PDB file of C-alpha atoms in Angstrom:
ATOM      1  CA  MET A   1      54.570  27.090 -36.255  1.00 51.00           C
ATOM      2  CA  THR A   2      55.866  24.657 -38.364  1.00 68.00           C
ATOM      3  CA  LYS A   3      59.975  24.359 -40.375  1.00 77.00           C
ATOM      4  CA  ALA A   4      59.577  24.310 -43.931  1.00 81.00           C
ATOM      5  CA  TYR A   5      61.201  21.639 -45.599  1.00 86.00           C
ATOM      6  CA  SER A   6      65.211  21.786 -46.748  1.00 89.00           C
ATOM      7  CA  THR A   7      65.952  22.436 -50.305  1.00 88.00           C
ATOM      8  CA  ASP A   8      67.877  19.789 -50.351  1.00 91.00           C
ATOM      9  CA  LEU A   9      65.564  17.784 -50.543  1.00 93.00           C
ATOM     10  CA  ARG A  10      62.945  19.154 -52.965  1.00 92.00           C
ATOM     11  CA  GLU A  11      65.245  19.351 -55.456  1.00 92.00           C
ATOM     12  CA  ARG A  12      65.808  15.342 -55.375  1.00 94.00           C
ATOM     13  CA  ALA A  13      62.393  15.016 -55.032  1.00 94.00           C
ATOM     14  CA  ILE A  14      62.908  17.765 -57.788  1.00 93.00           C
ATOM     15  CA  ARG A  15      64.576  15.186 -59.783  1.00 93.00           C
ATOM     16  CA  ALA A  16      63.308  12.620 -59.099  1.00 94.00           C
ATOM     17  CA  VAL A  17      59.911  13.540 -60.989  1.00 93.00           C
ATOM     18  CA  ASP A  18      61.831  15.222 -63.575  1.00 91.00           C
ATOM     19  CA  GLY A  19      64.120  11.861 -64.758  1.00 93.00           C
ATOM     20  CA  GLY A  20      60.598  10.173 -64.775  1.00 93.00           C
ATOM     21  CA  VAL A  21      59.190   8.932 -61.037  1.00 93.00           C
ATOM     22  CA  SER A  22      55.574  10.950 -60.896  1.00 94.00           C
ATOM     23  CA  ALA A  23      55.455  12.253 -58.215  1.00 93.00           C
ATOM     24  CA  ARG A  24      53.368   9.985 -55.199  1.00 95.00           C
ATOM     25  CA  GLU A  25      56.473   7.351 -55.341  1.00 95.00           C
ATOM     26  CA  ALA A  26      59.055  10.314 -55.398  1.00 94.00           C
ATOM     27  CA  ALA A  27      56.768  11.166 -51.753  1.00 94.00           C
ATOM     28  CA  ARG A  28      57.154   7.623 -50.927  1.00 95.00           C
ATOM     29  CA  VAL A  29      60.894   7.585 -51.696  1.00 94.00           C
ATOM     30  CA  TYR A  30      61.298  10.771 -49.434  1.00 94.00           C
ATOM     31  CA  LEU A  31      59.400  10.103 -46.368  1.00 94.00           C
ATOM     32  CA  VAL A  32      56.877  13.510 -47.584  1.00 93.00           C
ATOM     33  CA  SER A  33      52.911  13.521 -48.207  1.00 93.00           C
ATOM     34  CA  PRO A  34      51.674  13.077 -51.637  1.00 94.00           C
ATOM     35  CA  SER A  35      50.001  17.487 -51.431  1.00 93.00           C
ATOM     36  CA  SER A  36      53.823  19.075 -50.758  1.00 91.00           C
ATOM     37  CA  ALA A  37      55.698  16.468 -53.701  1.00 93.00           C
ATOM     38  CA  ILE A  38      53.094  17.471 -56.260  1.00 93.00           C
ATOM     39  CA  LYS A  39      52.713  21.385 -54.916  1.00 92.00           C
ATOM     40  CA  TRP A  40      57.037  21.750 -55.034  1.00 92.00           C
ATOM     41  CA  VAL A  41      56.836  20.071 -59.083  1.00 93.00           C
ATOM     42  CA  GLN A  42      53.670  22.375 -59.349  1.00 93.00           C
ATOM     43  CA  ARG A  43      56.813  25.948 -57.534  1.00 91.00           C
ATOM     44  CA  TRP A  44      59.489  24.582 -59.706  1.00 91.00           C
ATOM     45  CA  ARG A  45      57.522  24.268 -63.316  1.00 92.00           C
ATOM     46  CA  THR A  46      56.392  27.773 -62.474  1.00 90.00           C
ATOM     47  CA  THR A  47      58.421  29.328 -60.944  1.00 89.00           C
ATOM     48  CA  GLY A  48      62.133  27.556 -61.709  1.00 88.00           C
ATOM     49  CA  GLY A  49      62.725  27.674 -58.171  1.00 86.00           C
ATOM     50  CA  PHE A  50      63.212  24.924 -54.957  1.00 82.00           C
ATOM     51  CA  GLY A  51      62.931  27.290 -52.590  1.00 82.00           C
ATOM     52  CA  PRO A  52      60.055  27.487 -50.225  1.00 81.00           C
ATOM     53  CA  SER A  53      56.742  30.099 -50.709  1.00 74.00           C
ATOM     54  CA  SER A  54      57.708  33.317 -49.040  1.00 72.00           C
ATOM     55  CA  VAL A  55      54.606  33.862 -48.238  1.00 66.00           C
ATOM     56  CA  ARG A  56      54.251  31.986 -44.713  1.00 64.00           C
ATOM     57  CA  GLY A  57      51.806  32.204 -41.981  1.00 68.00           C
ATOM     58  CA  HIS A  58      49.161  33.878 -41.201  1.00 71.00           C
ATOM     59  CA  ARG A  59      48.149  36.496 -42.880  1.00 74.00           C
ATOM     60  CA  ARG A  60      47.506  39.665 -40.632  1.00 78.00           C
ATOM     61  CA  SER A  61      43.307  40.640 -40.174  1.00 82.00           C
ATOM     62  CA  PRO A  62      42.565  43.440 -42.203  1.00 82.00           C
ATOM     63  CA  LEU A  63      40.263  44.560 -39.357  1.00 89.00           C
ATOM     64  CA  LEU A  64      43.215  46.059 -37.488  1.00 89.00           C
ATOM     65  CA  ASP A  65      42.675  49.061 -39.777  1.00 89.00           C
ATOM     66  CA  HIS A  66      39.341  49.805 -38.089  1.00 90.00           C
ATOM     67  CA  ALA A  67      39.648  48.832 -34.883  1.00 91.00           C
ATOM     68  CA  GLU A  68      39.132  51.914 -33.230  1.00 93.00           C
ATOM     69  CA  TRP A  69      35.765  51.724 -35.003  1.00 92.00           C
ATOM     70  CA  LEU A  70      34.504  49.099 -34.149  1.00 92.00           C
ATOM     71  CA  LEU A  71      35.496  49.139 -31.001  1.00 92.00           C
ATOM     72  CA  ALA A  72      33.222  52.624 -30.614  1.00 93.00           C
ATOM     73  CA  LEU A  73      30.616  51.488 -32.498  1.00 90.00           C
ATOM     74  CA  ILE A  74      29.984  48.150 -30.095  1.00 89.00           C
ATOM     75  CA  ALA A  75      30.368  51.181 -27.264  1.00 89.00           C
ATOM     76  CA  GLY A  76      27.994  52.966 -28.808  1.00 90.00           C
ATOM     77  CA  GLN A  77      25.560  49.689 -29.652  1.00 87.00           C
ATOM     78  CA  PRO A  78      25.693  47.395 -27.258  1.00 83.00           C
ATOM     79  CA  ASP A  79      23.292  44.514 -29.081  1.00 83.00           C
ATOM     80  CA  ILE A  80      24.277  45.512 -32.427  1.00 87.00           C
ATOM     81  CA  THR A  81      24.691  41.672 -33.608  1.00 88.00           C
ATOM     82  CA  LEU A  82      27.258  40.742 -36.170  1.00 89.00           C
ATOM     83  CA  GLU A  83      25.492  40.514 -39.172  1.00 91.00           C
ATOM     84  CA  GLU A  84      24.533  43.836 -38.862  1.00 91.00           C
ATOM     85  CA  MET A  85      28.592  45.604 -38.141  1.00 91.00           C
ATOM     86  CA  ARG A  86      29.076  43.066 -40.928  1.00 92.00           C
ATOM     87  CA  SER A  87      26.433  45.678 -43.332  1.00 93.00           C
ATOM     88  CA  LEU A  88      28.033  48.874 -42.283  1.00 92.00           C
ATOM     89  CA  MET A  89      31.842  47.225 -43.481  1.00 91.00           C
ATOM     90  CA  ARG A  90      30.056  46.670 -46.388  1.00 92.00           C
ATOM     91  CA  GLU A  91      29.148  51.135 -46.420  1.00 92.00           C
ATOM     92  CA  ARG A  92      32.449  51.365 -45.858  1.00 88.00           C
ATOM     93  CA  GLY A  93      34.353  49.545 -48.236  1.00 89.00           C
ATOM     94  CA  VAL A  94      35.934  46.584 -46.380  1.00 88.00           C
ATOM     95  CA  SER A  95      34.716  42.890 -46.858  1.00 88.00           C
ATOM     96  CA  THR A  96      34.384  40.766 -44.194  1.00 89.00           C
ATOM     97  CA  SER A  97      32.738  37.958 -42.828  1.00 90.00           C
ATOM     98  CA  SER A  98      31.076  37.233 -39.336  1.00 88.00           C
ATOM     99  CA  THR A  99      33.576  34.714 -38.463  1.00 90.00           C
ATOM    100  CA  ALA A 100      36.763  37.676 -38.775  1.00 91.00           C
ATOM    101  CA  LEU A 101      34.244  39.794 -37.193  1.00 91.00           C
ATOM    102  CA  TRP A 102      33.529  37.323 -33.703  1.00 91.00           C
ATOM    103  CA  ARG A 103      37.283  36.803 -34.008  1.00 90.00           C
ATOM    104  CA  PHE A 104      38.395  40.177 -33.919  1.00 91.00           C
ATOM    105  CA  PHE A 105      35.572  40.229 -30.570  1.00 90.00           C
ATOM    106  CA  ASP A 106      36.935  37.355 -29.277  1.00 90.00           C
ATOM    107  CA  LEU A 107      40.873  38.452 -29.796  1.00 89.00           C
ATOM    108  CA  ARG A 108      39.947  40.954 -26.946  1.00 89.00           C
ATOM    109  CA  ARG A 109      37.324  39.385 -24.797  1.00 88.00           C
ATOM    110  CA  ILE A 110      34.420  40.787 -26.333  1.00 85.00           C
ATOM    111  CA  SER A 111      30.612  38.560 -26.387  1.00 80.00           C
ATOM    112  CA  PHE A 112      27.774  39.329 -27.485  1.00 69.00           C
ATOM    113  CA  LYS A 113      25.477  37.293 -24.374  1.00 65.00           C
ATOM    114  CA  LYS A 114      21.431  36.984 -24.936  1.00 60.00           C
ATOM    115  CA  LYS A 115      20.220  38.565 -21.439  1.00 60.00           C
ATOM    116  CA  PRO A 116      18.068  37.811 -19.334  1.00 60.00           C
ATOM    117  CA  SER A 117      15.679  40.312 -19.905  1.00 58.00           C
ATOM    118  CA  ARG A 118      14.598  39.263 -23.779  1.00 56.00           C
ATOM    119  CA  GLY A 119      13.147  35.952 -23.120  1.00 57.00           C
ATOM    120  CA  ARG A 120      13.771  32.575 -24.423  1.00 57.00           C
ATOM    121  CA  ALA A 121      11.536  30.431 -26.090  1.00 61.00           C
ATOM    122  CA  ALA A 122       9.484  28.474 -24.025  1.00 61.00           C
ATOM    123  CA  ALA A 123       9.072  24.575 -24.098  1.00 63.00           C
ATOM    124  CA  ARG A 124       5.750  23.197 -25.020  1.00 66.00           C
ATOM    125  CA  ARG A 125       3.383  22.646 -22.364  1.00 67.00           C
ATOM    126  CA  ARG A 126       0.396  19.723 -22.958  1.00 65.00           C
ATOM    127  CA  GLY A 127      -2.778  20.719 -23.283  1.00 63.00           C
ATOM    128  CA  SER A 128      -5.685  20.544 -20.286  1.00 65.00           C
ATOM    129  CA  GLY A 129      -6.102  16.483 -22.283  1.00 62.00           C
ATOM    130  CA  PRO A 130      -8.330  15.242 -23.141  1.00 62.00           C
ATOM    131  CA  ARG A 131     -11.910  15.797 -22.622  1.00 63.00           C
ATOM    132  CA  ASN A 132     -13.921  14.271 -19.586  1.00 63.00           C
ATOM    133  CA  LEU A 133     -16.029  11.765 -21.516  1.00 60.00           C
ATOM    134  CA  ASP A 134     -19.087  12.061 -18.687  1.00 60.00           C
ATOM    135  CA  ALA A 135     -19.281  15.909 -20.081  1.00 56.00           C
ATOM    136  CA  ARG A 136     -19.925  14.751 -23.713  1.00 58.00           C
ATOM    137  CA  THR A 137     -23.979  14.860 -24.733  1.00 57.00           C
ATOM    138  CA  SER A 138     -25.113  10.908 -24.117  1.00 56.00           C
ATOM    139  CA  LEU A 139     -26.656   9.497 -26.774  1.00 59.00           C
ATOM    140  CA  ALA A 140     -29.422   7.696 -24.992  1.00 55.00           C
TER     141      ALA A 140
END
């Protein structure tokens, strides 16, 4: 994970903006992205602080609290879909996405593959072709 920019650099950029320079110009001078400078200034105006936010990195998955239940669910019903699991989670009061469920199972190397017995959609086949002209009644 990347480290946060130093407080000194943040303070210099914010002081430049406070002195009348635009946040984009300060970003160009201090070699940071314009979005970083803009966010630093917004944070400074709302909180008065120069330091980075204490919230960093990835959040813990809320599905970890329900791991045993989810694993027991697929053990008892191996052909369940992610959308069916999602609706069962909603009944338990947990709001989640099918992507979050997929990530939960992917981390545990559990996949949901189609079985060969389910059959696939067959390719469209052409018919036997045009009728034979000889089979038509003659107009004579």
